[in-house]
GROMACS .gro file of N, CA, C and O in nm:
model
  464
    1MET      N    1  -0.894  18.463  -5.915
    1MET     CA    2  -0.895  18.552  -5.801
    1MET      C    3  -0.866  18.696  -5.846
    1MET      O    4  -0.947  18.783  -5.819
    2VAL      N    5  -0.753  18.723  -5.913
    2VAL     CA    6  -0.728  18.859  -5.962
    2VAL      C    7  -0.696  18.864  -6.111
    2VAL      O    8  -0.725  18.964  -6.176
    3ILE      N    9  -0.637  18.758  -6.165
    3ILE     CA   10  -0.593  18.762  -6.304
    3ILE      C   11  -0.710  18.780  -6.400
    3ILE      O   12  -0.694  18.841  -6.505
    4ASP      N   13  -0.826  18.731  -6.363
    4ASP     CA   14  -0.942  18.742  -6.451
    4ASP      C   15  -1.029  18.865  -6.422
    4ASP      O   16  -1.140  18.876  -6.472
    5LYS      N   17  -0.977  18.957  -6.345
    5LYS     CA   18  -1.053  19.077  -6.306
    5LYS      C   19  -1.006  19.200  -6.385
    5LYS      O   20  -0.891  19.207  -6.430
    6PRO      N   21  -1.096  19.298  -6.400
    6PRO     CA   22  -1.058  19.421  -6.472
    6PRO      C   23  -0.938  19.493  -6.410
    6PRO      O   24  -0.859  19.554  -6.482
    7GLY      N   25  -0.922  19.486  -6.279
    7GLY     CA   26  -0.810  19.552  -6.214
    7GLY      C   27  -0.676  19.501  -6.265
    7GLY      O   28  -0.581  19.578  -6.279
    8TYR      N   29  -0.669  19.372  -6.296
    8TYR     CA   30  -0.545  19.316  -6.347
    8TYR      C   31  -0.519  19.366  -6.489
    8TYR      O   32  -0.405  19.398  -6.524
    9GLU      N   33  -0.623  19.376  -6.568
    9GLU     CA   34  -0.609  19.432  -6.703
    9GLU      C   35  -0.557  19.576  -6.695
    9GLU      O   36  -0.472  19.615  -6.774
   10HIS      N   37  -0.607  19.652  -6.599
   10HIS     CA   38  -0.560  19.789  -6.581
   10HIS      C   39  -0.413  19.791  -6.539
   10HIS      O   40  -0.337  19.879  -6.581
   11LEU      N   41  -0.374  19.696  -6.456
   11LEU     CA   42  -0.235  19.688  -6.413
   11LEU      C   43  -0.142  19.659  -6.531
   11LEU      O   44  -0.038  19.723  -6.546
   12ILE      N   45  -0.181  19.566  -6.617
   12ILE     CA   46  -0.102  19.535  -6.736
   12ILE      C   47  -0.097  19.657  -6.828
   12ILE      O   48   0.009  19.691  -6.883
   13GLN      N   49  -0.208  19.726  -6.840
   13GLN     CA   50  -0.211  19.849  -6.921
   13GLN      C   51  -0.118  19.954  -6.861
   13GLN      O   52  -0.044  20.021  -6.933
   14PHE      N   53  -0.119  19.968  -6.729
   14PHE     CA   54  -0.030  20.061  -6.659
   14PHE      C   55   0.117  20.027  -6.689
   14PHE      O   56   0.198  20.114  -6.719
   15LEU      N   57   0.149  19.898  -6.685
   15LEU     CA   58   0.285  19.854  -6.714
   15LEU      C   59   0.323  19.889  -6.858
   15LEU      O   60   0.431  19.944  -6.882
   16THR      N   61   0.236  19.860  -6.951
   16THR     CA   62   0.269  19.887  -7.092
   16THR      C   63   0.280  20.037  -7.118
   16THR      O   64   0.360  20.078  -7.202
   17GLU      N   65   0.202  20.117  -7.046
   17GLU     CA   66   0.211  20.263  -7.063
   17GLU      C   67   0.346  20.316  -7.014
   17GLU      O   68   0.388  20.424  -7.054
   18HIS      N   69   0.411  20.242  -6.926
   18HIS     CA   70   0.538  20.286  -6.870
   18HIS      C   71   0.658  20.204  -6.921
   18HIS      O   72   0.766  20.210  -6.863
   19LEU      N   73   0.639  20.133  -7.031
   19LEU     CA   74   0.748  20.052  -7.086
   19LEU      C   75   0.869  20.136  -7.123
   19LEU      O   76   0.983  20.090  -7.110
   20ALA      N   77   0.846  20.259  -7.167
   20ALA     CA   78   0.958  20.345  -7.206
   20ALA      C   79   1.054  20.366  -7.089
   20ALA      O   80   1.176  20.376  -7.110
   21LEU      N   81   1.002  20.367  -6.968
   21LEU     CA   82   1.089  20.383  -6.851
   21LEU      C   83   1.186  20.266  -6.839
   21LEU      O   84   1.300  20.283  -6.798
   22PHE      N   85   1.141  20.148  -6.878
   22PHE     CA   86   1.228  20.031  -6.867
   22PHE      C   87   1.333  20.023  -6.976
   22PHE      O   88   1.432  19.953  -6.962
   23THR      N   89   1.312  20.095  -7.084
   23THR     CA   90   1.413  20.096  -7.190
   23THR      C   91   1.510  20.213  -7.173
   23THR      O   92   1.612  20.218  -7.240
   24ALA      N   93   1.476  20.304  -7.084
   24ALA     CA   94   1.564  20.418  -7.058
   24ALA      C   95   1.690  20.372  -6.987
   24ALA      O   96   1.688  20.275  -6.911
   25THR      N   97   1.797  20.440  -7.013
   25THR     CA   98   1.922  20.407  -6.946
   25THR      C   99   1.955  20.515  -6.844
   25THR      O  100   1.903  20.626  -6.850
   26GLY      N  101   2.037  20.479  -6.753
   26GLY     CA  102   2.079  20.572  -6.649
   26GLY      C  103   2.164  20.497  -6.549
   26GLY      O  104   2.187  20.376  -6.563
   27PRO      N  105   2.208  20.567  -6.447
   27PRO     CA  106   2.290  20.499  -6.346
   27PRO      C  107   2.208  20.392  -6.272
   27PRO      O  108   2.089  20.411  -6.245
   28ALA      N  109   2.272  20.282  -6.244
   28ALA     CA  110   2.206  20.172  -6.174
   28ALA      C  111   2.169  20.215  -6.032
   28ALA      O  112   2.236  20.299  -5.971
   29ALA      N  113   2.063  20.156  -5.982
   29ALA     CA  114   2.020  20.180  -5.844
   29ALA      C  115   2.131  20.136  -5.749
   29ALA      O  116   2.219  20.058  -5.786
   30ARG      N  117   2.123  20.182  -5.628
   30ARG     CA  118   2.230  20.161  -5.530
   30ARG      C  119   2.266  20.015  -5.507
   30ARG      O  120   2.380  19.984  -5.479
   31ASP      N  121   2.171  19.923  -5.519
   31ASP     CA  122   2.203  19.782  -5.493
   31ASP      C  123   2.249  19.708  -5.618
   31ASP      O  124   2.299  19.597  -5.608
   32GLY      N  125   2.231  19.766  -5.736
   32GLY     CA  126   2.279  19.707  -5.860
   32GLY      C  127   2.202  19.584  -5.907
   32GLY      O  128   2.247  19.514  -5.997
   33LYS      N  129   2.087  19.557  -5.849
   33LYS     CA  130   2.008  19.440  -5.887
   33LYS      C  131   1.944  19.462  -6.023
   33LYS      O  132   1.915  19.574  -6.063
   34THR      N  133   1.917  19.351  -6.090
   34THR     CA  134   1.854  19.360  -6.221
   34THR      C  135   1.704  19.384  -6.208
   34THR      O  136   1.644  19.362  -6.101
   35ILE      N  137   1.645  19.426  -6.317
   35ILE     CA  138   1.500  19.450  -6.319
   35ILE      C  139   1.425  19.322  -6.282
   35ILE      O  140   1.331  19.323  -6.203
   36GLY      N  141   1.469  19.208  -6.338
   36GLY     CA  142   1.404  19.081  -6.310
   36GLY      C  143   1.411  19.042  -6.163
   36GLY      O  144   1.311  18.999  -6.105
   37VAL      N  145   1.527  19.057  -6.104
   37VAL     CA  146   1.545  19.022  -5.962
   37VAL      C  147   1.459  19.113  -5.875
   37VAL      O  148   1.391  19.068  -5.783
   38LEU      N  149   1.462  19.243  -5.903
   38LEU     CA  150   1.381  19.336  -5.824
   38LEU      C  151   1.233  19.309  -5.837
   38LEU      O  152   1.159  19.316  -5.739
   39LEU      N  153   1.190  19.276  -5.956
   39LEU     CA  154   1.049  19.245  -5.977
   39LEU      C  155   1.008  19.126  -5.891
   39LEU      O  156   0.907  19.131  -5.820
   40GLU      N  157   1.088  19.020  -5.893
   40GLU     CA  158   1.059  18.902  -5.812
   40GLU      C  159   1.061  18.935  -5.662
   40GLU      O  160   0.971  18.894  -5.588
   41GLU      N  161   1.163  19.007  -5.619
   41GLU     CA  162   1.176  19.039  -5.477
   41GLU      C  163   1.063  19.128  -5.427
   41GLU      O  164   1.005  19.101  -5.319
   42LYS      N  165   1.030  19.232  -5.499
   42LYS     CA  166   0.928  19.326  -5.454
   42LYS      C  167   0.790  19.262  -5.451
   42LYS      O  168   0.712  19.283  -5.357
   43ILE      N  169   0.759  19.182  -5.551
   43ILE     CA  170   0.630  19.113  -5.552
   43ILE      C  171   0.626  19.010  -5.438
   43ILE      O  172   0.526  19.001  -5.366
   44ALA      N  173   0.734  18.937  -5.419
   44ALA     CA  174   0.738  18.838  -5.311
   44ALA      C  175   0.720  18.905  -5.174
   44ALA      O  176   0.646  18.855  -5.089
   45GLU      N  177   0.786  19.019  -5.154
   45GLU     CA  178   0.772  19.092  -5.028
   45GLU      C  179   0.625  19.128  -5.002
   45GLU      O  180   0.575  19.113  -4.889
   46GLN      N  181   0.558  19.175  -5.105
   46GLN     CA  182   0.418  19.216  -5.088
   46GLN      C  183   0.326  19.096  -5.063
   46GLN      O  184   0.232  19.106  -4.985
   47ILE      N  185   0.354  18.984  -5.126
   47ILE     CA  186   0.271  18.865  -5.106
   47ILE      C  187   0.293  18.808  -4.966
   47ILE      O  188   0.199  18.763  -4.900
   48ILE      N  189   0.416  18.812  -4.918
   48ILE     CA  190   0.443  18.769  -4.780
   48ILE      C  191   0.368  18.860  -4.683
   48ILE      O  192   0.303  18.812  -4.589
   49THR      N  193   0.373  18.990  -4.706
   49THR     CA  194   0.299  19.084  -4.622
   49THR      C  195   0.150  19.055  -4.628
   49THR      O  196   0.081  19.054  -4.525
   50LEU      N  197   0.099  19.031  -4.746
   50LEU     CA  198  -0.043  19.000  -4.766
   50LEU      C  199  -0.084  18.879  -4.682
   50LEU      O  200  -0.184  18.884  -4.609
   51CYS      N  201  -0.006  18.773  -4.689
   51CYS     CA  202  -0.041  18.651  -4.616
   51CYS      C  203  -0.031  18.671  -4.465
   51CYS      O  204  -0.111  18.615  -4.390
   52ARG      N  205   0.063  18.752  -4.422
   52ARG     CA  206   0.073  18.780  -4.277
   52ARG      C  207  -0.046  18.864  -4.230
   52ARG      O  208  -0.095  18.845  -4.118
   53GLN      N  209  -0.089  18.957  -4.312
   53GLN     CA  210  -0.201  19.043  -4.274
   53GLN      C  211  -0.333  18.969  -4.275
   53GLN      O  212  -0.427  19.007  -4.207
   54HIS      N  213  -0.341  18.864  -4.354
   54HIS     CA  214  -0.466  18.789  -4.368
   54HIS      C  215  -0.446  18.647  -4.316
   54HIS      O  216  -0.449  18.550  -4.391
   55ASP      N  217  -0.426  18.636  -4.187
   55ASP     CA  218  -0.402  18.505  -4.128
   55ASP      C  219  -0.525  18.415  -4.129
   55ASP      O  220  -0.516  18.297  -4.101
   56GLU      N  221  -0.640  18.472  -4.167
   56GLU     CA  222  -0.762  18.392  -4.178
   56GLU      C  223  -0.767  18.311  -4.307
   56GLU      O  224  -0.856  18.226  -4.325
   57LEU      N  225  -0.672  18.333  -4.397
   57LEU     CA  226  -0.669  18.260  -4.523
   57LEU      C  227  -0.643  18.112  -4.499
   57LEU      O  228  -0.554  18.075  -4.422
   58GLU      N  229  -0.719  18.030  -4.568
   58GLU     CA  230  -0.698  17.886  -4.561
   58GLU      C  231  -0.589  17.846  -4.660
   58GLU      O  232  -0.552  17.925  -4.748
   59MET      N  233  -0.539  17.726  -4.647
   59MET     CA  234  -0.430  17.679  -4.733
   59MET      C  235  -0.470  17.683  -4.881
   59MET      O  236  -0.389  17.720  -4.966
   60ASN      N  237  -0.595  17.650  -4.912
   60ASN     CA  238  -0.636  17.653  -5.053
   60ASN      C  239  -0.634  17.796  -5.108
   60ASN      O  240  -0.602  17.817  -5.225
   61HIS      N  241  -0.665  17.894  -5.024
   61HIS     CA  242  -0.658  18.034  -5.068
   61HIS      C  243  -0.513  18.075  -5.092
   61HIS      O  244  -0.481  18.141  -5.191
   62ARG      N  245  -0.426  18.037  -5.001
   62ARG     CA  246  -0.284  18.070  -5.016
   62ARG      C  247  -0.226  18.004  -5.141
   62ARG      O  248  -0.147  18.065  -5.214
   63SER      N  249  -0.266  17.881  -5.167
   63SER     CA  250  -0.220  17.811  -5.287
   63SER      C  251  -0.268  17.882  -5.414
   63SER      O  252  -0.193  17.896  -5.511
   64LEU      N  253  -0.392  17.927  -5.412
   64LEU     CA  254  -0.447  18.000  -5.526
   64LEU      C  255  -0.370  18.131  -5.548
   64LEU      O  256  -0.338  18.167  -5.661
   65ILE      N  257  -0.338  18.199  -5.439
   65ILE     CA  258  -0.260  18.323  -5.449
   65ILE      C  259  -0.125  18.296  -5.513
   65ILE      O  260  -0.082  18.367  -5.603
   66ILE      N  261  -0.058  18.191  -5.469
   66ILE     CA  262   0.074  18.157  -5.523
   66ILE      C  263   0.064  18.124  -5.671
   66ILE      O  264   0.146  18.169  -5.752
   67ARG      N  265  -0.037  18.048  -5.711
   67ARG     CA  266  -0.055  18.016  -5.853
   67ARG      C  267  -0.079  18.143  -5.935
   67ARG      O  268  -0.025  18.159  -6.044
   68GLU      N  269  -0.158  18.232  -5.881
   68GLU     CA  270  -0.185  18.357  -5.952
   68GLU      C  271  -0.060  18.445  -5.960
   68GLU      O  272  -0.036  18.507  -6.063
   69VAL      N  273   0.018  18.449  -5.854
   69VAL     CA  274   0.142  18.526  -5.857
   69VAL      C  275   0.236  18.468  -5.963
   69VAL      O  276   0.303  18.543  -6.035
   70ASP      N  277   0.240  18.336  -5.974
   70ASP     CA  278   0.321  18.275  -6.079
   70ASP      C  279   0.276  18.322  -6.217
   70ASP      O  280   0.357  18.354  -6.303
   71GLY      N  281   0.144  18.329  -6.237
   71GLY     CA  282   0.090  18.377  -6.364
   71GLY      C  283   0.123  18.523  -6.389
   71GLY      O  284   0.156  18.563  -6.501
   72ILE      N  285   0.116  18.603  -6.283
   72ILE     CA  286   0.150  18.745  -6.294
   72ILE      C  287   0.297  18.761  -6.330
   72ILE      O  288   0.332  18.838  -6.420
   73MET      N  289   0.383  18.685  -6.263
   73MET     CA  290   0.525  18.692  -6.294
   73MET      C  291   0.551  18.651  -6.438
   73MET      O  292   0.632  18.714  -6.507
   74TYR      N  293   0.483  18.550  -6.485
   74TYR     CA  294   0.499  18.507  -6.624
   74TYR      C  295   0.461  18.620  -6.718
   74TYR      O  296   0.536  18.651  -6.812
   75ASP      N  297   0.346  18.683  -6.695
   75ASP     CA  298   0.301  18.794  -6.780
   75ASP      C  299   0.402  18.908  -6.779
   75ASP      O  300   0.437  18.962  -6.884
   76PHE      N  301   0.449  18.944  -6.661
   76PHE     CA  302   0.543  19.055  -6.650
   76PHE      C  303   0.676  19.021  -6.716
   76PHE      O  304   0.738  19.106  -6.779
   77GLN      N  305   0.720  18.897  -6.701
   77GLN     CA  306   0.845  18.856  -6.764
   77GLN      C  307   0.833  18.856  -6.916
   77GLN      O  308   0.929  18.889  -6.985
   78GLU      N  309   0.716  18.825  -6.966
   78GLU     CA  310   0.693  18.831  -7.111
   78GLU      C  311   0.700  18.975  -7.160
   78GLU      O  312   0.765  19.005  -7.259
   79VAL      N  313   0.634  19.065  -7.090
   79VAL     CA  314   0.631  19.205  -7.130
   79VAL      C  315   0.771  19.268  -7.120
   79VAL      O  316   0.811  19.346  -7.205
   80LEU      N  317   0.844  19.231  -7.017
   80LEU     CA  318   0.974  19.294  -6.990
   80LEU      C  319   1.094  19.205  -7.029
   80LEU      O  320   1.206  19.231  -6.987
   81SER      N  321   1.070  19.104  -7.111
   81SER     CA  322   1.175  19.005  -7.140
   81SER      C  323   1.305  19.066  -7.191
   81SER      O  324   1.413  19.017  -7.158
   82SER      N  325   1.299  19.173  -7.266
   82SER     CA  326   1.421  19.229  -7.324
   82SER      C  327   1.505  19.308  -7.224
   82SER      O  328   1.620  19.340  -7.252
   83VAL      N  329   1.450  19.337  -7.106
   83VAL     CA  330   1.524  19.420  -7.009
   83VAL      C  331   1.543  19.353  -6.873
   83VAL      O  332   1.603  19.413  -6.784
   84LEU      N  333   1.497  19.231  -6.857
   84LEU     CA  334   1.503  19.165  -6.725
   84LEU      C  335   1.643  19.154  -6.668
   84LEU      O  336   1.661  19.160  -6.546
   85ASP      N  337   1.742  19.139  -6.753
   85ASP     CA  338   1.879  19.120  -6.705
   85ASP      C  339   1.959  19.249  -6.692
   85ASP      O  340   2.077  19.246  -6.658
   86LYS      N  341   1.896  19.361  -6.718
   86LYS     CA  342   1.964  19.490  -6.707
   86LYS      C  343   1.956  19.542  -6.563
   86LYS      O  344   1.854  19.526  -6.498
   87PRO      N  345   2.062  19.606  -6.515
   87PRO     CA  346   2.055  19.667  -6.381
   87PRO      C  347   1.947  19.775  -6.379
   87PRO      O  348   1.935  19.854  -6.473
   88ALA      N  349   1.868  19.775  -6.275
   88ALA     CA  350   1.758  19.872  -6.263
   88ALA      C  351   1.810  20.009  -6.221
   88ALA      O  352   1.904  20.019  -6.141
   89THR      N  353   1.747  20.111  -6.273
   89THR     CA  354   1.775  20.247  -6.229
   89THR      C  355   1.685  20.278  -6.109
   89THR      O  356   1.593  20.202  -6.079
   90GLU      N  357   1.710  20.390  -6.044
   90GLU     CA  358   1.625  20.430  -5.930
   90GLU      C  359   1.479  20.447  -5.974
   90GLU      O  360   1.387  20.407  -5.904
   91HIS      N  361   1.457  20.508  -6.091
   91HIS     CA  362   1.320  20.529  -6.140
   91HIS      C  363   1.251  20.397  -6.170
   91HIS      O  364   1.133  20.380  -6.141
   92GLN      N  365   1.326  20.301  -6.225
   92GLN     CA  366   1.269  20.169  -6.251
   92GLN      C  367   1.236  20.098  -6.120
   92GLN      O  368   1.131  20.035  -6.108
   93LEU      N  369   1.324  20.112  -6.022
   93LEU     CA  370   1.299  20.054  -5.890
   93LEU      C  371   1.172  20.112  -5.829
   93LEU      O  372   1.089  20.040  -5.773
   94GLU      N  373   1.154  20.242  -5.841
   94GLU     CA  374   1.033  20.307  -5.789
   94GLU      C  375   0.908  20.253  -5.857
   94GLU      O  376   0.807  20.226  -5.791
   95LEU      N  377   0.914  20.235  -5.989
   95LEU     CA  378   0.797  20.184  -6.061
   95LEU      C  379   0.770  20.039  -6.024
   95LEU      O  380   0.655  20.000  -6.005
   96ILE      N  381   0.874  19.959  -6.012
   96ILE     CA  382   0.857  19.819  -5.971
   96ILE      C  383   0.794  19.812  -5.833
   96ILE      O  384   0.705  19.731  -5.807
   97THR      N  385   0.838  19.897  -5.742
   97THR     CA  386   0.780  19.902  -5.608
   97THR      C  387   0.633  19.940  -5.615
   97THR      O  388   0.548  19.878  -5.549
   98GLU      N  389   0.600  20.039  -5.697
   98GLU     CA  390   0.460  20.081  -5.712
   98GLU      C  391   0.375  19.968  -5.770
   98GLU      O  392   0.265  19.942  -5.722
   99ILE      N  393   0.428  19.899  -5.869
   99ILE     CA  394   0.355  19.788  -5.930
   99ILE      C  395   0.332  19.677  -5.828
   99ILE      O  396   0.223  19.620  -5.821
  100SER      N  397   0.433  19.646  -5.748
  100SER     CA  398   0.416  19.540  -5.648
  100SER      C  399   0.310  19.577  -5.545
  100SER      O  400   0.233  19.492  -5.500
  101LEU      N  401   0.303  19.705  -5.510
  101LEU     CA  402   0.198  19.751  -5.417
  101LEU      C  403   0.060  19.742  -5.482
  101LEU      O  404  -0.038  19.707  -5.415
  102LEU      N  405   0.053  19.770  -5.610
  102LEU     CA  406  -0.075  19.757  -5.682
  102LEU      C  407  -0.119  19.612  -5.688
  102LEU      O  408  -0.239  19.582  -5.674
  103ILE      N  409  -0.025  19.521  -5.706
  103ILE     CA  410  -0.057  19.378  -5.707
  103ILE      C  411  -0.112  19.337  -5.571
  103ILE      O  412  -0.214  19.268  -5.562
  104LYS      N  413  -0.047  19.381  -5.465
  104LYS     CA  414  -0.096  19.350  -5.330
  104LYS      C  415  -0.236  19.405  -5.312
  104LYS      O  416  -0.323  19.338  -5.255
  105ASN      N  417  -0.260  19.526  -5.360
  105ASN     CA  418  -0.392  19.587  -5.349
  105ASN      C  419  -0.498  19.503  -5.421
  105ASN      O  420  -0.609  19.487  -5.370
  106LEU      N  421  -0.464  19.450  -5.538
  106LEU     CA  422  -0.559  19.363  -5.609
  106LEU      C  423  -0.595  19.242  -5.523
  106LEU      O  424  -0.713  19.204  -5.514
  107PHE      N  425  -0.494  19.182  -5.461
  107PHE     CA  426  -0.521  19.066  -5.376
  107PHE      C  427  -0.596  19.104  -5.249
  107PHE      O  428  -0.685  19.030  -5.206
  108ASP      N  429  -0.564  19.218  -5.189
  108ASP     CA  430  -0.640  19.264  -5.072
  108ASP      C  431  -0.788  19.277  -5.105
  108ASP      O  432  -0.874  19.236  -5.027
  109THR      N  433  -0.816  19.333  -5.221
  109THR     CA  434  -0.955  19.352  -5.264
  109THR      C  435  -1.023  19.217  -5.286
  109THR      O  436  -1.137  19.196  -5.243
  110ALA      N  437  -0.953  19.125  -5.350
  110ALA     CA  438  -1.010  18.992  -5.375
  110ALA      C  439  -1.033  18.916  -5.244
  110ALA      O  440  -1.136  18.849  -5.229
  111ILE      N  441  -0.941  18.929  -5.150
  111ILE     CA  442  -0.958  18.861  -5.020
  111ILE      C  443  -1.076  18.920  -4.945
  111ILE      O  444  -1.154  18.848  -4.884
  112ALA      N  445  -1.090  19.051  -4.948
  112ALA     CA  446  -1.204  19.114  -4.881
  112ALA      C  447  -1.335  19.064  -4.940
  112ALA      O  448  -1.430  19.037  -4.866
  113ALA      N  449  -1.339  19.045  -5.071
  113ALA     CA  450  -1.460  18.992  -5.135
  113ALA      C  451  -1.487  18.848  -5.095
  113ALA      O  452  -1.603  18.807  -5.084
  114LEU      N  453  -1.382  18.771  -5.070
  114LEU     CA  454  -1.399  18.632  -5.026
  114LEU      C  455  -1.472  18.622  -4.893
  114LEU      O  456  -1.551  18.531  -4.871
  115PHE      N  457  -1.442  18.716  -4.805
  115PHE     CA  458  -1.494  18.708  -4.670
  115PHE      C  459  -1.614  18.798  -4.644
  115PHE      O  460  -1.656  18.813  -4.530
  116ASP      N  461  -1.666  18.860  -4.749
  116ASP     CA  462  -1.788  18.942  -4.734
  116ASP      C  463  -1.912  18.856  -4.736
  116ASP      O  464  -1.923  18.753  -4.786
   0.00000   0.00000   0.00000
């Protein structure tokens, strides 16, 4: 659905281009959550929003989305494995939020193609 598309490759490239931000230190974000927890939460929030916005999705589509999100999380956890347990800074939180929105956008595009 999205993992095998060029947009996903661009997303991984975007993440790797910003890896230095994840190794930077600074004051923790206001909630003190780790990079790993925030990554999971922000992506989950966007996928829940995606499924609510696309109520025409059948169960097999939703299952495919969940499997793909699992794959995306695995890839991101591999890339960010050395920093997942560190408290996120505000800048890291902003980037994680942006990445989660980009992931949702990839799925929005794929869903639109399904129903065209």
